[in-house]
XYZ file of C-alpha atoms in Angstrom:
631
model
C 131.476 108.833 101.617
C 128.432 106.929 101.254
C 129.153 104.138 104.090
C 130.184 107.027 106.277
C 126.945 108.239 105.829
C 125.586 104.827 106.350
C 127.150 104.353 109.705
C 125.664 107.485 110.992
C 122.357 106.935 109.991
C 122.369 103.720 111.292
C 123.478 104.434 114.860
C 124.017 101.102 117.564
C 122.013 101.904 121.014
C 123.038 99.370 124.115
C 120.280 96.958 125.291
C 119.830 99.220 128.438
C 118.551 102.247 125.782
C 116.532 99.725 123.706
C 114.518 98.993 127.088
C 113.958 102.397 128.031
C 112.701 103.515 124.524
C 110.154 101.241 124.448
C 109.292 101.224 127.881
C 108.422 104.687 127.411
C 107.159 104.528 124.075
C 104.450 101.862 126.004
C 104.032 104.388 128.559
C 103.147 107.009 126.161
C 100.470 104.916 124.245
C 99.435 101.732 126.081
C 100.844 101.818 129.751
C 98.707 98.521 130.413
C 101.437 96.614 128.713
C 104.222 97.901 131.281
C 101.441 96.508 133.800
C 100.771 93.107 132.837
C 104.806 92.814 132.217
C 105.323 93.629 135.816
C 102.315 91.346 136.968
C 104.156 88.466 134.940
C 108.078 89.024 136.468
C 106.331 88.805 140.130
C 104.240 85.889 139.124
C 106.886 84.191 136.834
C 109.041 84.257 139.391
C 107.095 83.073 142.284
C 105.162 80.216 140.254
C 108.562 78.058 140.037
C 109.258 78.972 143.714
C 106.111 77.730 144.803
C 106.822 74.631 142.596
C 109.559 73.790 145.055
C 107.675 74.891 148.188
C 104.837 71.944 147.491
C 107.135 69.076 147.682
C 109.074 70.072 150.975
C 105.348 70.682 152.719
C 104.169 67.611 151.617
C 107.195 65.814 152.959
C 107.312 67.308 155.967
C 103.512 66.949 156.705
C 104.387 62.923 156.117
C 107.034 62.730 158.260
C 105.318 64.848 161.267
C 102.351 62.386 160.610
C 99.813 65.093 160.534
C 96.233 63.704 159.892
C 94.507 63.446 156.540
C 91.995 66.627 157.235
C 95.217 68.763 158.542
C 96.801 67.341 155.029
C 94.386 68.233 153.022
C 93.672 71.647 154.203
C 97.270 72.602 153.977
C 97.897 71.009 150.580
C 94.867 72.248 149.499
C 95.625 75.667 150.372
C 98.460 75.591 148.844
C 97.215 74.417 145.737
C 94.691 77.278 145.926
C 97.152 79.888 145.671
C 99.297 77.978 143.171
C 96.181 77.851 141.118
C 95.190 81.635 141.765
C 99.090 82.753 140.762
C 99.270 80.568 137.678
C 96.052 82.399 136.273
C 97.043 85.368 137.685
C 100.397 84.736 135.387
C 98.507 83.497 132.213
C 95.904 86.516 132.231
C 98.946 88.866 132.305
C 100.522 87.046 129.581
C 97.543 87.046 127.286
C 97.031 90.338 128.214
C 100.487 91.917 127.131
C 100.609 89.797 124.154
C 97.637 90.972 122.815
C 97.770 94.839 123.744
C 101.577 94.644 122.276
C 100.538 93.303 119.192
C 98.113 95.843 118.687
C 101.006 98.275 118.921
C 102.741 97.063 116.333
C 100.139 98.745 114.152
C 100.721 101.826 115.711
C 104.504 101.609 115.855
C 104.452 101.007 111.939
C 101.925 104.257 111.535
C 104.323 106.371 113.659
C 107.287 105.484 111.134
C 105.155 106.342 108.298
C 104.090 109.653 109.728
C 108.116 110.032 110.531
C 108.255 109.723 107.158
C 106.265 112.605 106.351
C 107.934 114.830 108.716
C 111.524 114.681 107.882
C 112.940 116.668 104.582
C 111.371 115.189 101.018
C 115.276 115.087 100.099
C 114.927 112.399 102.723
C 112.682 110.579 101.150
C 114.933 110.426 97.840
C 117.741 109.151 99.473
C 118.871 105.807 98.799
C 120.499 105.054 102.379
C 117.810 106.414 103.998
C 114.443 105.058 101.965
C 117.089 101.446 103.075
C 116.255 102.430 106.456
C 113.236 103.403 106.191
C 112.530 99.654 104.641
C 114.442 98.024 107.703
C 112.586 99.680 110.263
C 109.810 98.888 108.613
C 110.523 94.816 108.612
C 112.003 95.468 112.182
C 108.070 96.060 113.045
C 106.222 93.964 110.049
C 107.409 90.437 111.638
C 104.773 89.171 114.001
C 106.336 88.148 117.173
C 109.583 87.941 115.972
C 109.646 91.712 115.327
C 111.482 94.129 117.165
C 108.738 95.282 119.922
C 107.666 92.146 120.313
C 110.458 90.616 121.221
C 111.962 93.108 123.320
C 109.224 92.905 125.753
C 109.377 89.109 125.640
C 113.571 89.226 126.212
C 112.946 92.180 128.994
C 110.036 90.157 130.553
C 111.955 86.738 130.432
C 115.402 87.615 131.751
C 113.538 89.767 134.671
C 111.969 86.818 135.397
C 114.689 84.677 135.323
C 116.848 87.408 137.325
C 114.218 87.894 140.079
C 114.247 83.349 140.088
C 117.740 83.205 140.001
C 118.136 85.654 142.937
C 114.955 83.879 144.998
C 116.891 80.478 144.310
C 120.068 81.609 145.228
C 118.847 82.506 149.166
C 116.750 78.999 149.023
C 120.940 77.736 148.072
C 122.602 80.328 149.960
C 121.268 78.662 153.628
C 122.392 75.293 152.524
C 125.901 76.507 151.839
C 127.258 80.191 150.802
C 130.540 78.199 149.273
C 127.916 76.348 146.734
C 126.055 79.282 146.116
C 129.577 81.091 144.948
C 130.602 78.016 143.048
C 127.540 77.733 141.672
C 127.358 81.225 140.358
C 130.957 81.113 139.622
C 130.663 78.129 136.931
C 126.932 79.711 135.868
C 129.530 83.235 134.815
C 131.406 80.740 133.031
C 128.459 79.088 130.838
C 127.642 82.127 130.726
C 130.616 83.938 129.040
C 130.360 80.480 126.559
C 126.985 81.422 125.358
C 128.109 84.869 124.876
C 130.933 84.033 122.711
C 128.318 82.104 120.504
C 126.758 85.137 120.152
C 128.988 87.565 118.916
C 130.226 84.362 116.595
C 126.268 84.448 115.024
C 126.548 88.056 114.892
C 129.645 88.461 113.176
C 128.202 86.240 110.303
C 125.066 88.341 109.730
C 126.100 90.139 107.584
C 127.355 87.384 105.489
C 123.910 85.169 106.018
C 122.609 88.222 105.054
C 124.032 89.069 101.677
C 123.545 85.166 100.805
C 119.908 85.434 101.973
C 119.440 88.463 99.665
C 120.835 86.712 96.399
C 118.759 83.368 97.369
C 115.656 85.649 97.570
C 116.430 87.702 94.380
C 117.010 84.676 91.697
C 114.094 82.519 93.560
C 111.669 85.507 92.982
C 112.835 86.030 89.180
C 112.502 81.876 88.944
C 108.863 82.376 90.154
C 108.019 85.808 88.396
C 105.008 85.345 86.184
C 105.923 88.600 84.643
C 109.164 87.105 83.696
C 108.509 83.582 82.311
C 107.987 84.937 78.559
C 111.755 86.567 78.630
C 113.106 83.039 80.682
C 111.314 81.113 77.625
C 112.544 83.364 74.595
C 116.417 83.793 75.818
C 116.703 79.957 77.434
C 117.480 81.278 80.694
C 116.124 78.129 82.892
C 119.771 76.476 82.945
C 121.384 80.019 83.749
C 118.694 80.503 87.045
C 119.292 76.792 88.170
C 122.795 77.396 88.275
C 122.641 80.486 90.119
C 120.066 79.204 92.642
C 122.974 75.929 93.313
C 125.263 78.642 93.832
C 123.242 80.837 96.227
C 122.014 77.772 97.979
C 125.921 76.591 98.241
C 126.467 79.939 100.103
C 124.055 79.413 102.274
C 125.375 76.605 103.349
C 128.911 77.185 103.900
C 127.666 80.400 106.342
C 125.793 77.463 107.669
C 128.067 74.743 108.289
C 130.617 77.454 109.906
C 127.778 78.760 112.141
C 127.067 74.938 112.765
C 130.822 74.177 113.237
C 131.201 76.406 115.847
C 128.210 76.426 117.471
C 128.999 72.491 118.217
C 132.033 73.616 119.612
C 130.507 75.919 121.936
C 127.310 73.568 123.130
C 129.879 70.992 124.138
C 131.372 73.186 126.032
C 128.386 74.484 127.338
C 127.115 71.303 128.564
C 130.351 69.966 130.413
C 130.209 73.364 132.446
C 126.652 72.127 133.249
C 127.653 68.808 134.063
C 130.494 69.782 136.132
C 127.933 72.372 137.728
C 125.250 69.467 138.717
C 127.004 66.728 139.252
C 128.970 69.033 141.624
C 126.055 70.504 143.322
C 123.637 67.072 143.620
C 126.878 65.202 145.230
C 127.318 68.082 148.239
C 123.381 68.015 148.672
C 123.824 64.058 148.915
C 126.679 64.077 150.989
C 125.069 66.665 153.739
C 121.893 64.118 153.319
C 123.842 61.133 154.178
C 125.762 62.995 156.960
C 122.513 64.213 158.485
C 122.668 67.836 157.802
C 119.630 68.038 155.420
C 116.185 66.349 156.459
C 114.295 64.596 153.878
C 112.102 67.802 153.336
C 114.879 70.315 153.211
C 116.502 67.558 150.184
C 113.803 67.895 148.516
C 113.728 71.459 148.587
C 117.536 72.150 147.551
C 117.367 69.246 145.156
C 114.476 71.717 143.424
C 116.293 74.594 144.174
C 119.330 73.231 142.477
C 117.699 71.468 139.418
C 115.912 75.759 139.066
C 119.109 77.355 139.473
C 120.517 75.562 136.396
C 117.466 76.575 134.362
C 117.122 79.979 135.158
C 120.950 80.774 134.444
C 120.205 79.286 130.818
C 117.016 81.460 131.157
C 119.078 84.536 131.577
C 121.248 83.779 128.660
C 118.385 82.792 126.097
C 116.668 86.240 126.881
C 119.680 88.033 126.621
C 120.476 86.567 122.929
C 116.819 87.305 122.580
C 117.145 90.965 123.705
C 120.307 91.537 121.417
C 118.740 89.974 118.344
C 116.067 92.250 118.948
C 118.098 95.704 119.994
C 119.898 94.666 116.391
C 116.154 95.546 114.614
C 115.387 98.576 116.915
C 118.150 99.856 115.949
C 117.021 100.356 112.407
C 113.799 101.951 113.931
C 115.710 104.118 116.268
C 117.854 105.253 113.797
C 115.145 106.261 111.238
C 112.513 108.001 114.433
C 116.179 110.081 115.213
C 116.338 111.612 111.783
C 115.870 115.741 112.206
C 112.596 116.800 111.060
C 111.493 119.155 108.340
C 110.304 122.723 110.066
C 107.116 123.054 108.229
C 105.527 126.129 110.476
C 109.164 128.108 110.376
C 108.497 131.611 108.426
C 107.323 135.520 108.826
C 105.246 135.657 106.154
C 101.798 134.409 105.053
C 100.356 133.213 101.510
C 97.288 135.378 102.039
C 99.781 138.240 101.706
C 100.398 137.549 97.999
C 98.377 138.678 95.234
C 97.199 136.470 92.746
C 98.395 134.911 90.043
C 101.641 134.332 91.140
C 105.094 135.552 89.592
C 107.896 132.890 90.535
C 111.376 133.649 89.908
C 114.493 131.536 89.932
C 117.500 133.867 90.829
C 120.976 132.177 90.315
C 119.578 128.650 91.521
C 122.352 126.177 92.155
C 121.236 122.831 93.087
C 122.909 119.187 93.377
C 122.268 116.004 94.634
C 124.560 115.027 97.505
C 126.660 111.467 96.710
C 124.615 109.590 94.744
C 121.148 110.466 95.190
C 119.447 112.027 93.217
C 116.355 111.371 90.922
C 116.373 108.979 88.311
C 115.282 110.873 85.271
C 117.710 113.794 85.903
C 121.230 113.889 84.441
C 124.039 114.672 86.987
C 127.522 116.157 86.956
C 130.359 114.822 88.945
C 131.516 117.493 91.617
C 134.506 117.605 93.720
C 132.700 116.604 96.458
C 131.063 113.724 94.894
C 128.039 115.523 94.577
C 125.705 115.428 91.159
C 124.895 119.022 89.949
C 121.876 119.783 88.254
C 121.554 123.515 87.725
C 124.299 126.172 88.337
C 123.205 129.713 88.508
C 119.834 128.882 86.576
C 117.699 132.049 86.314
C 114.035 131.841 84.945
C 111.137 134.072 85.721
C 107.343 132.545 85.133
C 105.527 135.773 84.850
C 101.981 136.060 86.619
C 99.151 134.072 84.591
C 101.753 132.580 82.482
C 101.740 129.359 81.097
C 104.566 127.784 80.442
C 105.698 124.624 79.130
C 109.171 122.670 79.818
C 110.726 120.604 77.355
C 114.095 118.572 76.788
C 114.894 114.905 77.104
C 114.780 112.769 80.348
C 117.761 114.050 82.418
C 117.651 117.588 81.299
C 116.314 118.786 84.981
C 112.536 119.094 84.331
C 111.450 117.527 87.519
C 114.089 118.267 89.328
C 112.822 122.266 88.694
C 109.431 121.104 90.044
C 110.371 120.206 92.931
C 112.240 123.021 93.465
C 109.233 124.968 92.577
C 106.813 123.626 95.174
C 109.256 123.751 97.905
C 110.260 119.898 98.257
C 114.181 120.663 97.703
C 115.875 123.817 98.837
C 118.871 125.361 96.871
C 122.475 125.275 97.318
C 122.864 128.718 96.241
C 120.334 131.437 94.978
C 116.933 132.404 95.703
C 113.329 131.686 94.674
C 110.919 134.306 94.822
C 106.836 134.484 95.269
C 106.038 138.273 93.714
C 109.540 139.136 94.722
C 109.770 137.559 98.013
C 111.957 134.760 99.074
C 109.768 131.668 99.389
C 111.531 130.687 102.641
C 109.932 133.295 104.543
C 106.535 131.433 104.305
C 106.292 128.195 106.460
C 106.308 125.083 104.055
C 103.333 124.088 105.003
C 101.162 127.011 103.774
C 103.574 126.998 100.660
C 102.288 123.576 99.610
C 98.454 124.990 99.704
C 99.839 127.473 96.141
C 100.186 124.199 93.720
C 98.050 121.993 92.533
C 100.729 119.050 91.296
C 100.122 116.310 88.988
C 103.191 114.089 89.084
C 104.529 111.295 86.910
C 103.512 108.972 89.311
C 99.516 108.653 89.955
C 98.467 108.361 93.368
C 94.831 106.621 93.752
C 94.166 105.382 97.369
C 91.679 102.263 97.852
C 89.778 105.031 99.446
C 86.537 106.542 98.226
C 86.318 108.657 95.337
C 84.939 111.749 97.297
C 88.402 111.399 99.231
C 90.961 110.807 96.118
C 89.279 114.179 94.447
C 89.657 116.009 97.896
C 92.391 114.016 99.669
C 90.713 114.409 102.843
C 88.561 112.760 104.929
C 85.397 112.017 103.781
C 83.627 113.960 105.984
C 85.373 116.880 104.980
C 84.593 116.554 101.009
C 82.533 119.116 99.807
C 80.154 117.192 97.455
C 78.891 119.759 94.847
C 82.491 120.896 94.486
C 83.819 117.522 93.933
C 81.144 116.953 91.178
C 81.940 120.495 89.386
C 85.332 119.462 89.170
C 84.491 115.883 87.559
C 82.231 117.286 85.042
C 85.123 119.727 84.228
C 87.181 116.697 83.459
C 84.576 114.908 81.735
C 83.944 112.495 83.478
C 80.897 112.943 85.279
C 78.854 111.598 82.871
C 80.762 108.557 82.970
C 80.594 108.131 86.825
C 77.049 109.066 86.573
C 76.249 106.074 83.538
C 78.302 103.871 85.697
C 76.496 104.488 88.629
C 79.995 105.686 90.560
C 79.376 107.928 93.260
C 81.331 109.659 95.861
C 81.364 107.101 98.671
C 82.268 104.719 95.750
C 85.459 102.750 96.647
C 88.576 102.649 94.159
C 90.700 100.206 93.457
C 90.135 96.722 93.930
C 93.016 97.041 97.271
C 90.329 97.169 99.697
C 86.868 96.714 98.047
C 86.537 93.962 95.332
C 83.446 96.327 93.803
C 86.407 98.903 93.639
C 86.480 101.391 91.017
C 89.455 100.527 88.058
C 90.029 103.766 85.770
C 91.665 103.576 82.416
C 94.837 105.211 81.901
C 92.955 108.504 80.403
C 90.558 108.011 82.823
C 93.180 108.345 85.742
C 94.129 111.502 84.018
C 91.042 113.326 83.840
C 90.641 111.958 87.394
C 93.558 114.036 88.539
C 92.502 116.681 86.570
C 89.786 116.803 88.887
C 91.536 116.092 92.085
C 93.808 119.519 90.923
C 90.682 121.387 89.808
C 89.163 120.292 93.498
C 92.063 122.211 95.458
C 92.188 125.102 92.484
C 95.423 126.742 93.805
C 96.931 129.536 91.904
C 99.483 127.656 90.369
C 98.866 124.374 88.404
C 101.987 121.935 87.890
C 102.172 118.848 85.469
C 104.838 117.005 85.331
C 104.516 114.627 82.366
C 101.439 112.731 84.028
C 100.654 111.656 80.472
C 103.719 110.192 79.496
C 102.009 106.478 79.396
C 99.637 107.725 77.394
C 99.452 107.971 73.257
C 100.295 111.079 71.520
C 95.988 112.134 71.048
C 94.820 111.189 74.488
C 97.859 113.488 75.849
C 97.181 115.817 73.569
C 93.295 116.060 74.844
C 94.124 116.204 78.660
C 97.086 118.937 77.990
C 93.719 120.751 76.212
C 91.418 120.179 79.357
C 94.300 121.247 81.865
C 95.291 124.655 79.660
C 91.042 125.303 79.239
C 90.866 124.894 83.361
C 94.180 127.194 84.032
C 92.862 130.452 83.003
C 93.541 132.864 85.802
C 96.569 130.494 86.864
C 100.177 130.540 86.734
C 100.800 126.986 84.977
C 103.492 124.982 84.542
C 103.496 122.185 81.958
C 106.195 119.242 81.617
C 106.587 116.966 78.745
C 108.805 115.557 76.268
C 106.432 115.381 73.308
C 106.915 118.984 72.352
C 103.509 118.853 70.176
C 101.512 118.561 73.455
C 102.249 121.816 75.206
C 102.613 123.684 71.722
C 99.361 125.556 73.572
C 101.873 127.497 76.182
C 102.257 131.365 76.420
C 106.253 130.521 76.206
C 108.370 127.157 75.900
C 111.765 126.765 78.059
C 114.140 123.887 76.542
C 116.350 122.241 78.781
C 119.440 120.325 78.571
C 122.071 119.441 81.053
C 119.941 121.520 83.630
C 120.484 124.912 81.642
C 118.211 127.004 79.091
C 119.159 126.338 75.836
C 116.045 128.147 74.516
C 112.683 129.770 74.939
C 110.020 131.499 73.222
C 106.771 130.150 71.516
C 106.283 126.988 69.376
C 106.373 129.132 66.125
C 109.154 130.938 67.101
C 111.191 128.141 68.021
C 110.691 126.367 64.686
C 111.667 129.058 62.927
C 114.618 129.899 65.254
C 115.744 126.193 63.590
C 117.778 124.960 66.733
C 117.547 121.780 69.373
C 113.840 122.266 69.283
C 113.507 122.544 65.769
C 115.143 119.462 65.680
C 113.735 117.299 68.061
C 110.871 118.489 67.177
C 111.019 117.284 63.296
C 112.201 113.883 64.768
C 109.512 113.463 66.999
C 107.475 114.064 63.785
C 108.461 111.301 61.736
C 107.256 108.791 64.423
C 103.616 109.950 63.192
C 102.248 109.728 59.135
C 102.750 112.995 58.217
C 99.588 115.330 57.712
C 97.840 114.160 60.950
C 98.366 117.338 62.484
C 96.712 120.495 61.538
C 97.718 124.032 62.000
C 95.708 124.728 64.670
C 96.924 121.907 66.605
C 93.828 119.186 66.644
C 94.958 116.316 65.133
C 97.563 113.714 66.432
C 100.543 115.315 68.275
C 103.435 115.232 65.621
């Protein structure tokens, strides 16, 4: 099920496609490049024709015995214009090179923005955050990415087309049976190079997979992170003998790609031999017989010496052009994937009344094959599938705050996501005050939660723009500042001397601001109190955190969420003892709910887990109104 889904993600476009898309992909956003690549198939094609021109003029002004001025004006001239083209040529070169480089930049931004468009499930999925990765490389490799060199294999075999066609008439008026023959045995080298080819080809995938394992135990052999473990457990002999092994691989796909491309160069090279040796002995013969005059020799002898080059020409740019359709297709594939209707819906938020109610009503949900996210637990379905909930129902009442418990894999974040919109159900409905949450488009559904996730995003971007997550000219100043002091850390900042056009992280700036883990927190705090939505999400941000400093920013977030429907995640049960009601789950169902009191003196799972979570910590620590250490 999986490869099948692999195949058609990964679709196969012919050359002819690959050539189009980008041709108007460069239309679209820098039509100079389609320019200077038609400036340099004229001008690459005329340069070596003029290379052959030279020698017959000069032979044939020496045998008319023209005088030196006559010479020298018409050498000259020439020489002017050869000059003139060849600059021509190499400011059209430069020129694309540069402008498609720049590109590249762009290319990669457009697959990133892809990646915001399609569905989040998307974003989950193993096979397609794969592609995502490949298209990425296909762009990220300088000129031997996939852009890059699909101009330069377009460009070159153009140009050595539009030679090989400009030679052939040069050939053709010597002799239309060399000209066939000519061709005929060029087809042939042709066809040889080919089969080479589709030989390299057929062992990527093998080079591929031994490439991979080389990479993987020569990064854990050079892993600072992992020298202690490599140390303690003795495992130097173990990696040496892997790396012989992956290196052995290597070189078996190597010798058989070696092997066989011998076999095929030989070949290759008595087609060419046949070819010249051929061609050179008619020219010589109709020299000797007095068909050709010295200038018209010279001139086939050129033409014919071209001819060969421009046929190998042809076949090095179209092994370039393959190689490089091979990598768009990765980017094609990913830039075809359907996209996530974010404006679709009848409704509008401003049509709700605040706070929110949310209901689940008989939500079925399940991750398709085997994606699915790492910290839930999954059920094997006849389709392969991984079910989280079936036929959940849960309503968080208006203003409530709630708190969701249970070990990792019981469906906490999976709900989440659920909540803000990111996955859709198989079956059931979720409701805003009673209204299905489809009918409002996705993107105005997003503006109802501030989120805190697991996972803290901090962009080497200023701190006015982390807090907002906008563009700094957009950041409203005294509102970013309320929301720091709200999260204590203004006074901080301000001691530090940290302001809003402050850089973080040292990515970018090496002055860049570095926050300590409860730092980060109360940062996000912040950035959540900045956007104050009606409905405030954590999803165990704090789990890195010790049992007091989570305790303290569960405290700021429930004295901030007044007014709010809130939803808190965590697994220390201690932390969110705060909540108006707690919902434990397990296997993605309700097991129970009801306060922290009432659950301890219902004595079930959460009694329990709750009493062994409490013998981690000295006992006494916590008092009864909850300020101590979490127990």
């Amino acid at each position: 099920m999986q490869k099948a889904e692999q195949r058609l993600i990964e679709k196969h476009y012919s050359i002819f496609s690959d050539i189009l898309y980008f041709i108007r992909l460069f239309r679209k956003h820098e039509p100079m490049v389609l320019v200077f690549s038609g400036l340099e198939i004229i001008l690459g094609a005329l340069v070596p024709l003029l290379g052959i021109w030279l020698p017959k003029i000069t032979v044939e002004l020496v045998v008319q015995g023209a005088t030196v001025p006559r010479a020298a004006a018409v050498l000259g001239s020439f020489t002017l214009l050869m000059v003139a083209v060849n600059m021509t040529s190499t400011i059209s070169t430069g020129g694309k090179y540069h402008l498609y480089n720049m590109q590249r930049a762009n290319q990669i931004g457009m697959l990133f923005l892809k990646s915001l468009r399609i569905p989040y499930s998307y974003t989950e999925s193993g096979d397609k955050k794969k592609l995502y990765w490949k298209a990425y490389n296909s762009l990220d490799m300088g000129d031997w990415s996939a852009s890059s060199r699909m101009v330069a294999g377009t460009v070159g075999i153009a140009v050595s087309i539009l030679s090989f066609v400009l030679y052939s008439t040069v050939i053709g008026t010597l002799s239309g049976w060399l000209l066939l023959c000519l061709t005929g045995l060029a087809f042939l080298n042709y066809l040889v190079n080919m089969g080479q080819i589709r030989y390299e080809e057929s062992l990527r995938e093998e080079m591929a997979q031994a490439n991979k394992r080389y990479y993987c135990v020569s990064n854990s052999m050079g892993h600072v992170k992992g020298a202690k473990d490599i140390r303690i457990f003795g495992m130097n002999h173990w990696l040496i003998q892997l790396r012989d092994i992956v290196i052995g691989e290597q070189l078996e796909v190597n010798r058989k790609l070696f092997r066989r491309r011998s076999v095929y160069e030989k070949i290759g090279f008595l087609l060419s031999f046949v070819r010249d040796l051929g061609a050179y002995g008619y020219l010589l013969h109709q020299a000797l017989a007095g068909n050709v005059s010295a200038s018209g020799f010279v001139l086939y002898f050129g033409a014919i010496t071209g001819f060969s080059s421009f046929v190998l020409g042809i076949m090095n740019s179209l092994s370039e052009l393959r190689a490089a359709a091979n990598s768009a297709d990765y980017l094609r594939s990913y830039m075809d994937l359907p996209e996530e209707n974010v404006s679709a819906g009848n409704r509008h938020i401003r049509e709700l009344t605040l706070p929110l109610e949310i209901e689940f009503a008989d939500v079925s949900f399940s991750y398709p094959d085997a994606e699915k996210d790492a910290e839930e637990e999954e059920v094997e379905t006849e389709s392969g599938g991984r079910v989280v909930f079936e036929h959940l129902n849960l309503t968080i009442h208006a203003g409530e705050k709630i708190a969701l418990v249970g070990v990792n894999g019981a469906g906490k974040t999976t709900l989440v996501k659920l909540l803000c919109g990111m996955y859709d159900p198989d079956g059931g409905r979720i409701l805003l005050n009673g209204v299905d949450r489809n009918e409002f488009p996705r993107e105005e559904l997003y503006q109802l939660f501030s989120v805190v996730f697991q996972e803290p995003l901090v962009l080497p971007f200023t701190v006015g723009e982390n807090i907002a997550m906008d563009k700094a000219d957009r950041v409203d100043g005294a509102r970013a500042w309320r929301a720091l002091e709200k999260a204590g850390l203004k006074s901080v900042f301000e001691r530090k001397e940290i302001g809003l056009k402050t850089y973080m992280t040292k990515t970018l700036m090496k002055d860049g601001v570095e926050l300590s883990g409860g730092q980060q927190q109360r940062f996000l705090l912040a950035r959540a109190l900045y956007k104050d939505a009606p409905v405030l999400v954590l999803d165990e941000p704090t789990a890195a955190l010790d049992p007091i400093a989570e305790r303290e920013v569960y405290e700021n977030y429930n004295r901030y969420s007044g007014g709010k429907t809130a939803v808190f995640i965590s697994h220390r049960l201690a932390s969110t003892r705060f909540s108006d009601r707690i919902v434990m789950l397990e296997g993605g169902k309700i097991i129970e709910t009801g306060t922290h009191d009432e659950l301890l003196e219902r004595d079930g799972k959460y009694a329990d887990m709750f009493r062994i979570q409490s013998n981690y910590y000295e006992k006494g620590d916590e008092t009864e109104d909850g300020n101590g250490s979490d127990q």
